[in-house]
Amino acid sequence: MKVENLGVEQRVTQLRQQLQKANYAYYVLDDPIMEDAVYDQLYRELDNLEKEHPQLITPDSPTQRVGDKPASQFVSVTHNIPLYSLENAFNLDELKAWKNRWQRYSEKEDLDTIEYVCELKIDGSALALTYENGLLIRGVTRGDGTTGEDITQNIRTIRSIPLKLNLDNPPPMIEVRGEAFLPLDEFDRINQEREEKGEALFANPRNAAAGTLRQLDPKIVDQRRLQFFAYTLHLEETEISSQWQSLNYLQNSGFLVNPHRKLCQSLDEVADYFKQWETARKDLPYMTDGVVVKINDYSLQKALGFTQKFPRWAIALKYPAEEAPTIVKDIIVNVGRTGAVTPMAVMKPVHLAGTTVQKATLHNSDRISQLDIRVGDTVIIRKAGEIIPEVVRVLKELRPPDTQPYEMPDRCPECNSLLIRPPEEAVLRCMNLSCNAILKGSLVHWSSRDALDIRGLGERIVVLLIDNELVNSIADLYYLTPEKIANLERMGSKSADNLIKAIEGSKQQPFSRVLYGLGIRYVGSVTANLLTENFLSIDQLSQASFTSLCSVYGVGGEIAQSIIDWFSIQKNYDLIQQLKKVGLQLEITSSEKNTVESSLTPLSGKTFVITGTLPTLNRTEAKTLIEKAGGKVTGSISKKTDYLLLGENAGSKLIKAQELGITQLSEADLLAFLQTE
């Protein structure tokens, strides 16, 4: 290398390091070390040198934050580690109930001395960032927790996310989780600009942040100045043993970590922290709706594990929903895909918990009678769980004269069929399976991501198909052709071709997704998976008895009866025959069947609880062996427990198992059991 080139390389390295330090000081420490004009001048010098010597450009250079070309689309990727959502608590009593629940799963002594980490719950979008040898290589949205979208190009524009970790010896691989959010002043600036341009305003900072992250052009993302708080670290072979240590490690690595975090020595300290920020949060420069409480000790976190949906060792303690008064302009009813008729209050628009609200649920006729709500009333509304707007009470002293009590309709507003109120239900239902409202809901559900995942078949297209009498059932989708739909509003030949290909492709979706897509009441995606593991075809399931359905782990009497009722309807039987005819997967394929059959071991469907210290296996190893053999390990003894795996120094679980007559196994018994497979 020539001497002058060596000098250029040194200068580029110096500039890069200086600008990275300046970024860290400005965006993370909030303590600038240089004037903006100086930063701009050094940045321009680095940019010019890299343009003259492109071989010197590296991915971690400050000039590489914003890509030159917009992305054509985002690629879906599977998370290395699932991003679980958090269980919610809405008051301090529910926080104490959470503590009581996780303690039942713990063998640890001195549970009253457990430390907790409190962090403000930021109202933004969760991201997962992967660093290889200290360099950012991938950034993914949370998505559904299992699969997200690769938006690395956009994530690189966020100045509080380091492109290179501030570590001398970074680990080979590290994953960082956190929340991307839009500061309130930036949210106001963006909406002001959109208003001046005549564009629709963002409803709240959270939606604006989520929409910004999914922009195909990273230059737009860069202009919106998102921020990022890091809060979770996944790092193998590390001496970090607690959440508090992780947060400090993240900050030392170059991330912005919320400065208001606190290490609490008791649940009383957590309660004090929660009360302190209930009012103080209103002065923060970003939106927050609660406090995330985590058990600090990683070993205890690992021992507690997860439920099907949540980590047992963390909870989101939410602040009370914001309330606001408004006026009821009308009361309407909506008909859902199950035929449920839900009354809704249409109101004068009001700003509530960061969004503009115009409709609120009234739940059912009993709730309407209880409220005595009428058109023209002034009402107080809030967001249940800060998500669904609902009417809390009516200010009857402000009621206009001559108002009339509201009466629910006796006929379906969509098809004019007589509405029925089933016994022991508070909901009116349309029982006409040909009702357009039920059909619309069924088709939207059928095409949803967790069901058949038919891209392009959203609610707008579904309505057009129904209004143009092109579909009268789910099966009709599979008789559509590009020629039949190309003339629909805003469709076109290319979109028509793509939609038909997506519909045709859905025939390859597995039986479990088809079953979920049928929309049987109470049968969610998890239950659909359980059912297809135990009933290998739709014919087996349709003929299953109440007892055999209830024998499936996770299926109770209510679900079992709902399945039986669904298959007893002739129109549903006809639909299954039509779906068979067009080629949907209504049974486990041979490869899936082999997988299921091979998983039927002596432990299949058996529930274990482990207590005490085993001779050679640690608890994680024993749990892995049981689960690989088809068993399930839980943390507490109940009537549903099949076996207690017993080690030395067993505690109260042994006493309870003896009381319930539960079979006890030693480690040797378990290993012998597994050898008989």
XYZ file of C-alpha atoms in Angstrom:
677
model
C 0.000 0.000 0.000
C 1.282 3.448 -0.847
C 2.231 5.783 2.008
C -0.421 8.310 0.975
C -3.101 5.596 0.935
C -1.965 4.448 4.349
C -2.436 8.030 5.534
C -5.929 8.116 4.052
C -6.817 4.842 5.764
C -5.598 6.148 9.110
C -7.534 9.379 8.638
C -10.720 7.470 7.744
C -10.313 5.290 10.856
C -9.728 8.347 13.061
C -12.750 10.169 11.641
C -14.931 7.103 12.019
C -13.943 6.606 15.655
C -14.411 10.297 16.478
C -17.861 10.438 14.875
C -18.925 7.225 16.636
C -17.874 8.742 19.977
C -19.802 11.905 19.136
C -22.916 9.866 18.234
C -22.708 7.920 21.491
C -22.285 11.099 23.544
C -25.168 12.849 21.793
C -27.758 10.064 21.422
C -27.001 7.818 24.405
C -25.324 9.958 27.082
C -27.224 13.131 26.123
C -23.937 14.965 26.697
C -22.615 16.343 23.363
C -18.833 16.547 22.986
C -18.781 18.701 19.852
C -20.822 21.367 18.083
C -23.180 20.301 15.310
C -21.216 22.330 12.768
C -17.999 20.529 13.707
C -19.716 17.141 13.463
C -21.112 18.023 10.041
C -17.701 19.109 8.784
C -15.988 15.903 9.970
C -18.829 13.817 8.557
C -18.457 15.490 5.144
C -14.724 14.866 5.194
C -15.252 11.162 5.947
C -17.952 10.909 3.281
C -15.693 12.494 0.658
C -12.753 10.233 1.545
C -14.938 7.117 1.302
C -16.262 8.208 -2.083
C -12.705 8.699 -3.331
C -11.585 5.381 -1.783
C -14.668 3.088 -1.767
C -12.515 0.086 -0.754
C -12.238 1.718 2.694
C -16.011 1.752 3.336
C -17.088 -0.550 6.200
C -20.617 -1.464 7.363
C -20.111 0.271 10.717
C -19.179 3.632 9.194
C -21.488 6.513 10.221
C -21.959 7.264 6.510
C -23.601 3.855 5.997
C -26.583 4.370 8.288
C -28.925 5.311 5.433
C -29.044 3.063 2.373
C -29.142 4.542 -1.112
C -31.931 2.393 -2.526
C -35.413 1.747 -1.133
C -36.256 -1.887 -0.362
C -38.705 -3.585 -2.700
C -40.173 -5.618 0.168
C -39.362 -7.000 3.621
C -38.374 -10.627 4.135
C -40.005 -12.675 6.890
C -37.516 -14.390 9.206
C -37.903 -16.719 12.174
C -36.600 -15.392 15.478
C -33.748 -17.369 17.013
C -35.468 -16.911 20.365
C -39.239 -16.194 20.484
C -40.310 -12.704 21.577
C -42.920 -13.436 24.220
C -45.510 -10.867 25.145
C -45.993 -9.952 28.818
C -48.894 -10.725 31.109
C -50.668 -7.556 32.276
C -51.575 -6.440 35.782
C -53.787 -3.405 36.251
C -53.377 -2.744 39.968
C -51.168 -3.641 42.935
C -53.443 -6.495 44.020
C -52.907 -8.164 40.646
C -49.154 -7.590 41.074
C -49.282 -9.486 44.379
C -51.309 -12.243 42.723
C -48.552 -12.536 40.100
C -45.981 -12.974 42.868
C -48.081 -15.697 44.465
C -48.346 -17.487 41.108
C -44.634 -17.548 40.287
C -43.736 -18.577 43.824
C -45.703 -21.780 43.335
C -43.271 -22.715 40.558
C -40.113 -21.990 42.539
C -38.008 -24.305 44.686
C -35.906 -21.347 45.876
C -35.759 -20.558 49.573
C -36.122 -17.017 50.989
C -38.586 -15.888 48.324
C -39.235 -12.690 50.267
C -35.683 -11.491 49.527
C -36.039 -11.597 45.743
C -34.836 -8.522 43.825
C -36.908 -6.985 41.043
C -35.901 -4.678 38.193
C -38.409 -1.990 37.260
C -38.319 -0.331 33.842
C -40.793 2.092 32.323
C -42.939 0.400 29.666
C -42.291 2.370 26.486
C -45.121 2.713 23.974
C -43.339 1.760 20.753
C -42.363 -1.223 18.592
C -40.248 -4.134 19.800
C -37.131 -5.011 17.788
C -34.571 -7.828 17.887
C -31.008 -6.868 16.879
C -28.249 -9.363 16.089
C -24.548 -8.466 16.331
C -21.776 -10.676 14.964
C -18.287 -9.930 16.246
C -19.581 -6.548 17.384
C -21.172 -5.493 14.067
C -24.919 -5.083 13.495
C -25.918 -7.710 10.937
C -29.689 -7.952 11.317
C -32.673 -6.117 12.766
C -36.109 -7.737 12.900
C -39.560 -6.596 14.011
C -41.363 -8.537 16.730
C -44.064 -9.706 14.295
C -46.107 -12.446 15.946
C -43.284 -13.255 18.375
C -42.111 -16.240 16.331
C -41.653 -14.633 12.918
C -40.818 -11.008 12.149
C -39.705 -8.877 9.209
C -36.084 -8.103 8.418
C -35.874 -4.283 8.424
C -32.122 -3.985 8.958
C -31.825 -1.184 6.416
C -34.265 0.961 8.399
C -32.862 0.066 11.809
C -29.445 1.333 10.757
C -30.906 4.852 10.546
C -31.693 4.980 14.291
C -28.824 6.905 15.872
C -29.203 5.352 19.337
C -28.620 1.880 17.848
C -24.857 1.344 17.476
C -23.670 -0.085 14.175
C -20.653 -1.349 16.094
C -20.635 -2.292 19.767
C -18.555 -0.113 22.066
C -16.559 -3.139 23.292
C -12.868 -3.977 22.921
C -13.544 -7.721 22.702
C -17.136 -8.170 21.538
C -18.694 -11.662 21.751
C -19.008 -13.704 18.542
C -22.786 -13.405 18.630
C -25.180 -11.312 20.707
C -28.883 -10.529 20.405
C -30.352 -7.361 21.862
C -34.066 -6.666 22.335
C -35.592 -3.272 22.866
C -38.235 -0.735 21.893
C -38.109 1.706 18.997
C -40.204 4.780 19.735
C -40.963 8.266 18.512
C -40.300 11.146 20.941
C -43.369 13.335 21.468
C -41.827 16.478 20.009
C -40.841 14.543 16.877
C -44.360 13.078 16.661
C -45.841 16.597 16.820
C -43.384 17.846 14.170
C -44.249 15.022 11.766
C -47.995 15.517 12.190
C -47.633 19.263 11.670
C -45.812 18.636 8.397
C -48.441 16.100 7.300
C -51.237 18.522 8.116
C -49.587 21.243 6.008
C -49.372 18.788 3.106
C -52.998 17.712 3.521
C -51.977 14.169 4.507
C -53.731 11.992 7.112
C -52.338 12.482 10.615
C -50.839 9.665 12.655
C -53.186 8.656 15.490
C -50.450 8.227 18.115
C -46.651 7.911 18.489
C -46.808 4.110 18.657
C -48.588 3.802 15.309
C -46.276 6.399 13.798
C -43.217 4.447 14.986
C -44.556 1.144 13.647
C -45.470 2.714 10.308
C -42.081 4.401 10.049
C -40.189 1.148 10.631
C -42.043 -0.470 7.730
C -41.230 2.279 5.249
C -39.528 0.835 2.185
C -37.342 3.933 1.808
C -34.782 4.213 4.656
C -34.313 7.924 3.916
C -37.874 8.543 5.143
C -37.106 6.539 8.286
C -33.971 8.593 8.840
C -35.929 11.857 8.608
C -38.327 10.784 11.376
C -35.622 10.463 14.066
C -36.744 7.346 15.878
C -35.096 6.463 19.182
C -34.397 3.080 20.782
C -34.212 1.834 24.377
C -32.444 -1.530 24.850
C -33.828 -3.762 27.609
C -32.970 -7.429 26.984
C -29.727 -9.258 26.295
C -29.211 -12.781 24.940
C -25.591 -13.823 25.195
C -24.212 -17.350 25.528
C -21.323 -18.252 27.834
C -21.373 -15.086 29.882
C -20.814 -14.223 33.516
C -23.835 -11.915 33.473
C -26.283 -13.397 35.964
C -29.031 -10.782 36.310
C -31.235 -8.340 34.439
C -29.578 -5.402 36.204
C -26.141 -6.528 35.025
C -27.536 -6.931 31.500
C -28.821 -3.364 31.427
C -25.432 -2.039 32.543
C -23.698 -4.226 29.937
C -26.001 -2.863 27.228
C -25.278 0.714 28.229
C -21.525 0.076 28.242
C -21.887 -1.527 24.791
C -23.210 1.737 23.362
C -26.984 1.389 23.722
C -29.430 3.877 25.145
C -30.946 2.273 28.258
C -33.822 3.944 30.069
C -32.247 6.081 32.822
C -35.277 5.696 35.106
C -34.777 1.975 35.728
C -34.581 0.847 39.345
C -33.361 -2.217 41.239
C -35.944 -2.952 43.962
C -35.394 -5.142 47.013
C -39.053 -5.961 47.570
C -42.505 -5.794 46.013
C -43.227 -2.796 48.264
C -40.414 -0.887 46.528
C -41.912 -1.892 43.178
C -45.257 -0.462 44.327
C -43.574 2.809 45.357
C -41.855 3.050 41.947
C -45.174 2.423 40.199
C -46.942 5.134 42.226
C -44.103 7.626 41.660
C -44.295 7.370 37.866
C -48.076 7.398 37.625
C -47.942 11.209 37.583
C -44.251 11.799 36.780
C -44.570 9.975 33.443
C -46.661 12.829 32.066
C -43.513 14.980 32.026
C -41.493 12.459 30.013
C -40.617 13.258 26.371
C -42.089 9.911 25.204
C -45.217 7.823 25.790
C -45.267 5.204 28.535
C -48.274 3.258 29.779
C -46.916 1.274 32.695
C -43.981 -0.411 34.376
C -42.307 -3.676 33.388
C -41.362 -5.705 36.468
C -38.789 -8.498 36.084
C -37.241 -10.876 38.588
C -33.584 -9.853 38.600
C -31.916 -13.256 39.099
C -31.372 -15.102 35.784
C -31.151 -18.521 37.459
C -34.589 -17.984 38.991
C -35.920 -16.735 35.647
C -34.690 -19.929 33.999
C -36.247 -22.108 36.692
C -39.625 -20.378 36.389
C -39.729 -20.608 32.601
C -42.734 -19.684 30.483
C -46.416 -20.336 30.142
C -47.795 -20.861 26.640
C -47.901 -17.081 26.178
C -45.848 -15.292 28.830
C -42.655 -15.512 30.880
C -43.578 -16.310 34.492
C -40.774 -14.080 35.774
C -42.015 -10.764 34.338
C -45.217 -8.748 34.203
C -46.395 -5.428 32.787
C -48.025 -3.335 35.521
C -50.297 -0.988 33.584
C -51.556 2.394 34.706
C -55.316 2.968 34.892
C -56.887 3.676 31.542
C -57.272 7.327 30.676
C -60.892 8.492 30.699
C -62.563 11.221 28.676
C -66.106 12.632 28.202
C -67.841 12.759 24.833
C -71.359 12.757 23.317
C -73.156 9.756 21.794
C -74.271 10.594 18.251
C -75.712 7.179 17.388
C -75.926 3.560 18.509
C -75.335 0.887 15.864
C -74.826 -2.881 15.871
C -72.140 -4.977 14.170
C -72.493 -8.622 13.205
C -69.324 -10.700 13.631
C -68.225 -13.945 11.945
C -69.839 -16.053 14.706
C -73.119 -14.180 14.278
C -72.674 -12.259 17.531
C -74.467 -8.909 17.398
C -72.429 -6.263 19.220
C -73.828 -2.774 19.908
C -71.460 0.155 19.378
C -71.710 3.784 20.436
C -70.805 6.243 17.675
C -69.479 9.362 19.390
C -68.154 12.814 18.831
C -64.382 12.252 18.225
C -62.312 12.515 21.395
C -58.579 12.128 22.099
C -57.980 9.223 24.475
C -54.705 7.573 25.576
C -52.871 8.802 22.511
C -55.534 7.990 19.901
C -58.634 9.618 18.429
C -61.717 7.581 19.356
C -65.076 7.705 17.573
C -66.599 4.316 18.471
C -66.825 2.340 21.694
C -68.208 -1.107 22.413
C -71.373 -1.484 24.478
C -70.856 -5.271 24.709
C -74.468 -6.538 24.764
C -78.083 -5.700 25.573
C -77.567 -6.320 29.299
C -74.814 -3.704 29.370
C -77.029 -1.222 27.519
C -79.802 -1.719 30.078
C -77.336 -1.363 32.936
C -75.978 1.914 31.562
C -79.366 3.162 30.300
C -77.393 4.780 27.468
C -79.243 6.867 24.881
C -78.421 8.820 21.753
C -77.495 12.363 22.847
C -76.063 11.285 26.209
C -72.768 12.598 27.517
C -70.680 9.575 28.458
C -67.304 8.781 30.000
C -65.196 6.428 27.894
C -61.912 4.684 28.557
C -59.741 2.088 26.918
C -60.023 -1.378 28.442
C -56.398 -2.410 28.793
C -55.644 0.791 26.839
C -56.755 -1.017 23.669
C -60.530 -1.296 23.262
C -62.597 1.854 23.905
C -65.613 1.230 26.140
C -68.303 3.331 27.777
C -67.829 3.438 31.553
C -70.815 5.500 32.663
C -73.468 7.956 31.532
C -73.667 11.499 32.946
C -77.443 11.496 33.189
C -77.549 14.996 34.648
C -76.421 16.236 31.201
C -79.014 14.176 29.291
C -81.078 16.210 26.785
C -84.880 16.170 27.160
C -87.047 13.794 25.138
C -84.372 11.100 24.737
C -85.608 7.548 24.298
C -84.193 4.314 25.788
C -82.311 2.266 23.208
C -83.698 -1.124 22.247
C -81.645 -3.802 20.539
C -83.003 -4.871 17.132
C -84.888 -8.157 16.902
C -83.710 -8.786 13.348
C -80.244 -8.908 11.813
C -79.348 -5.557 10.219
C -77.533 -7.416 7.411
C -79.939 -10.182 6.375
C -83.151 -9.431 8.317
C -83.140 -12.863 9.975
C -84.664 -13.164 13.419
C -81.991 -12.726 16.118
C -81.701 -15.398 18.811
C -80.355 -15.170 22.349
C -78.986 -18.655 23.186
C -79.549 -19.936 26.737
C -76.974 -18.802 29.294
C -75.575 -16.161 26.910
C -75.838 -12.382 27.056
C -75.279 -11.987 23.313
C -77.857 -11.874 20.532
C -76.865 -13.949 17.500
C -77.787 -14.160 13.844
C -78.156 -17.876 13.100
C -78.318 -17.485 9.300
C -75.032 -18.945 8.053
C -75.663 -17.266 4.677
C -75.679 -13.802 6.262
C -73.243 -11.533 4.428
C -71.790 -10.210 7.683
C -71.001 -13.732 8.903
C -69.630 -14.631 5.474
C -67.406 -11.537 5.436
C -65.996 -12.293 8.888
C -65.449 -15.943 7.960
C -63.553 -15.060 4.771
C -61.366 -12.466 6.504
C -60.548 -14.996 9.236
C -59.894 -17.755 6.676
C -57.332 -15.600 4.847
C -55.625 -14.275 8.014
C -51.940 -14.898 8.728
C -52.430 -17.672 11.318
C -55.014 -19.445 9.164
C -54.561 -19.907 5.386
C -52.399 -16.748 5.063
C -53.810 -15.617 1.704
C -51.861 -12.458 0.879
C -53.973 -9.779 -0.806
C -57.334 -11.073 0.436
C -58.090 -8.364 2.950
C -61.428 -7.019 4.133
C -61.798 -4.590 1.206
C -61.441 -7.345 -1.410
C -63.702 -9.679 0.580
C -66.472 -7.058 0.596
C -66.086 -6.568 -3.172
C -66.311 -10.319 -3.786
C -69.476 -10.574 -1.704
C -71.103 -7.429 -3.132
C -70.468 -8.689 -6.669
C -71.930 -12.097 -5.731
C -68.712 -13.908 -6.639
C -68.534 -15.869 -3.380
C -71.194 -17.302 -1.104
C -68.923 -19.522 0.980
C -65.261 -20.176 1.722
C -65.181 -22.904 -0.910
C -66.221 -20.424 -3.618
C -62.810 -18.743 -3.299
C -61.252 -21.765 -5.009
C -63.444 -21.413 -8.104
C -62.420 -17.816 -8.760
C -60.320 -17.022 -11.840
C -58.281 -13.932 -12.765
C -60.884 -13.107 -15.413
C -63.712 -13.088 -12.858
C -62.021 -10.616 -10.504
C -59.832 -8.463 -12.763
C -62.591 -5.874 -13.179
C -63.164 -5.374 -9.469
C -62.463 -1.881 -8.176
C -58.693 -1.146 -7.999
C -57.853 -4.752 -8.885
C -56.284 -4.988 -12.366
C -54.972 -8.070 -14.151
C -51.650 -8.345 -12.280
C -53.278 -8.066 -8.851
C -55.925 -10.560 -9.948
C -53.256 -13.060 -11.027
C -51.380 -12.628 -7.736
C -54.529 -13.133 -5.654
C -55.554 -16.294 -7.503
C -52.021 -17.671 -7.081
C -52.201 -16.904 -3.339
C -55.578 -18.644 -3.056
C -54.251 -21.655 -4.970
C -51.130 -21.717 -2.800
C -53.236 -21.878 0.357
C -54.165 -25.451 -0.588
C -50.706 -26.436 0.654
C -51.327 -25.129 4.181
C -51.374 -27.937 6.790
C -54.488 -29.418 8.343
C -54.033 -27.473 11.598
C -54.245 -24.128 9.787
C -57.313 -25.225 7.817
C -59.004 -26.295 11.051
C -58.229 -22.939 12.672
C -59.450 -21.155 9.534
C -62.872 -22.808 9.793
C -63.548 -20.475 12.714
C -65.034 -23.040 15.104
C -65.891 -21.195 18.273
C -63.178 -21.382 20.975
C -60.764 -23.228 18.628
C -57.721 -20.969 18.354
C -54.484 -21.781 16.555
C -52.945 -23.566 19.568
C -56.046 -25.711 20.133
C -56.178 -26.512 16.404
C -52.621 -27.877 16.628
C -53.529 -30.008 19.649
C -56.595 -31.405 17.906
C -54.785 -32.335 14.691
C -52.097 -34.140 16.700
C -54.806 -36.340 18.231
C -57.328 -36.600 15.382
C -55.421 -37.100 12.149
C -58.222 -36.127 9.743
C -61.304 -33.948 9.615
C -63.418 -37.127 9.456
C -61.912 -38.441 12.714
C -62.489 -35.098 14.377
C -66.075 -34.781 13.140
C -66.932 -38.205 14.588
C -65.100 -37.706 17.909
C -67.139 -38.121 21.076
C -67.355 -35.558 23.851
C -65.225 -37.799 26.082
C -62.470 -38.319 23.508
C -62.313 -34.595 22.785
C -62.045 -33.757 26.487
C -59.207 -36.276 26.842
C -56.974 -34.018 24.720
C -54.728 -31.926 26.955
C -55.921 -28.296 26.768
C -59.435 -29.105 25.486
C -62.209 -28.619 28.037
C -65.912 -29.276 27.974
C -66.842 -25.925 26.446
C -64.466 -26.396 23.507
C -65.521 -30.023 23.039
C -69.225 -29.137 22.908
C -68.537 -26.275 20.480
C -66.750 -28.689 18.107
C -69.608 -31.204 18.286
C -72.198 -28.459 17.684
C -70.263 -27.115 14.679
C -70.091 -30.489 12.943
C -73.779 -31.121 13.619
C -74.782 -28.288 11.250
C -75.524 -29.591 7.739
C -74.119 -26.488 6.038
C -70.779 -27.001 7.779
C -70.754 -30.651 6.692
C -71.383 -29.497 3.114
C -68.527 -26.989 3.382
C -66.086 -29.733 4.433
C -67.085 -31.844 1.410
C -66.558 -28.849 -0.892
C -63.138 -28.121 0.627
C -62.138 -31.752 0.122
C -63.212 -31.494 -3.509
C -61.072 -28.404 -4.230
C -58.002 -29.943 -2.593
C -57.556 -28.409 0.871
C -55.429 -30.339 3.400
C -58.012 -31.913 5.703
C -55.818 -34.623 7.151
C -52.282 -35.035 8.396
C -49.939 -35.767 5.488
C -47.857 -38.955 5.505
C -44.710 -37.112 6.591
C -46.614 -35.310 9.360
C -48.261 -38.586 10.346
C -44.876 -40.278 10.710
C -43.735 -37.380 12.887
C -46.829 -37.613 15.062
C -46.678 -41.412 15.319
C -42.980 -41.375 16.128
C -43.697 -38.923 18.922
C -46.198 -41.280 20.585
C -43.915 -42.596 23.331
C -44.732 -44.000 26.779
C -44.649 -40.395 28.031
C -46.923 -38.885 25.377
C -49.529 -36.705 27.017
C -48.160 -37.362 30.517
C -47.605 -34.473 32.920
C -44.584 -34.430 35.241
C -43.533 -32.314 38.201
C -39.896 -32.390 39.356
C -38.887 -31.880 42.997
C -35.676 -32.247 44.970
C -32.105 -32.875 43.753
C -31.653 -35.739 41.265
C -28.554 -38.007 41.485
C -27.023 -37.265 38.048
C -29.403 -35.048 36.070
C -29.992 -31.371 36.691
C -33.534 -30.125 36.382
C -33.091 -28.746 32.857
C -31.643 -32.038 31.603
C -34.501 -34.028 33.125
C -37.069 -31.641 31.655
C -35.468 -31.956 28.199
C -35.542 -35.766 28.346
C -39.210 -35.798 29.354
C -40.271 -33.319 26.679
C -38.323 -35.122 23.936
C -40.219 -38.278 24.901
C -43.554 -36.487 24.523
C -44.188 -35.546 28.152
C -44.911 -32.165 29.710
C -43.233 -30.631 32.762
C -45.132 -28.192 34.976
C -44.169 -26.413 38.170
C -46.978 -27.349 40.524
C -48.845 -30.460 41.654
C -52.506 -30.834 40.687
C -55.023 -33.574 39.956
C -53.835 -33.503 36.332
C -50.267 -34.433 37.320
C -49.375 -37.993 36.255
C -45.923 -38.386 37.824
C -43.740 -36.731 40.443
C -40.032 -37.094 39.578
C -38.494 -37.298 43.028
C -34.982 -36.359 44.158
C -33.326 -35.807 47.523
C -34.541 -33.055 49.881
C -38.010 -32.978 48.350
C -40.289 -30.252 49.651
C -44.013 -29.663 49.985
C -44.695 -31.044 46.501
C -44.046 -34.576 47.780
C -46.623 -34.138 50.550
C -49.239 -32.867 48.107
C -48.463 -35.677 45.638
C -48.966 -38.223 48.414
C -52.287 -36.620 49.343
C -53.476 -36.828 45.717
C -52.128 -40.355 45.178
C -49.793 -39.303 42.356
C -47.227 -41.869 41.192
C -43.651 -41.086 42.250
C -40.654 -41.878 40.046
C -36.954 -41.834 40.832
C -34.376 -40.769 38.263
C -33.621 -44.470 37.646
C -37.349 -45.143 37.080
C -37.506 -42.333 34.538
C -34.456 -43.547 32.623
C -35.826 -47.088 32.588
C -39.142 -45.713 31.338
C -37.381 -43.956 28.449
C -35.435 -47.090 27.487
C -38.710 -48.954 26.916
C -39.716 -46.681 24.021
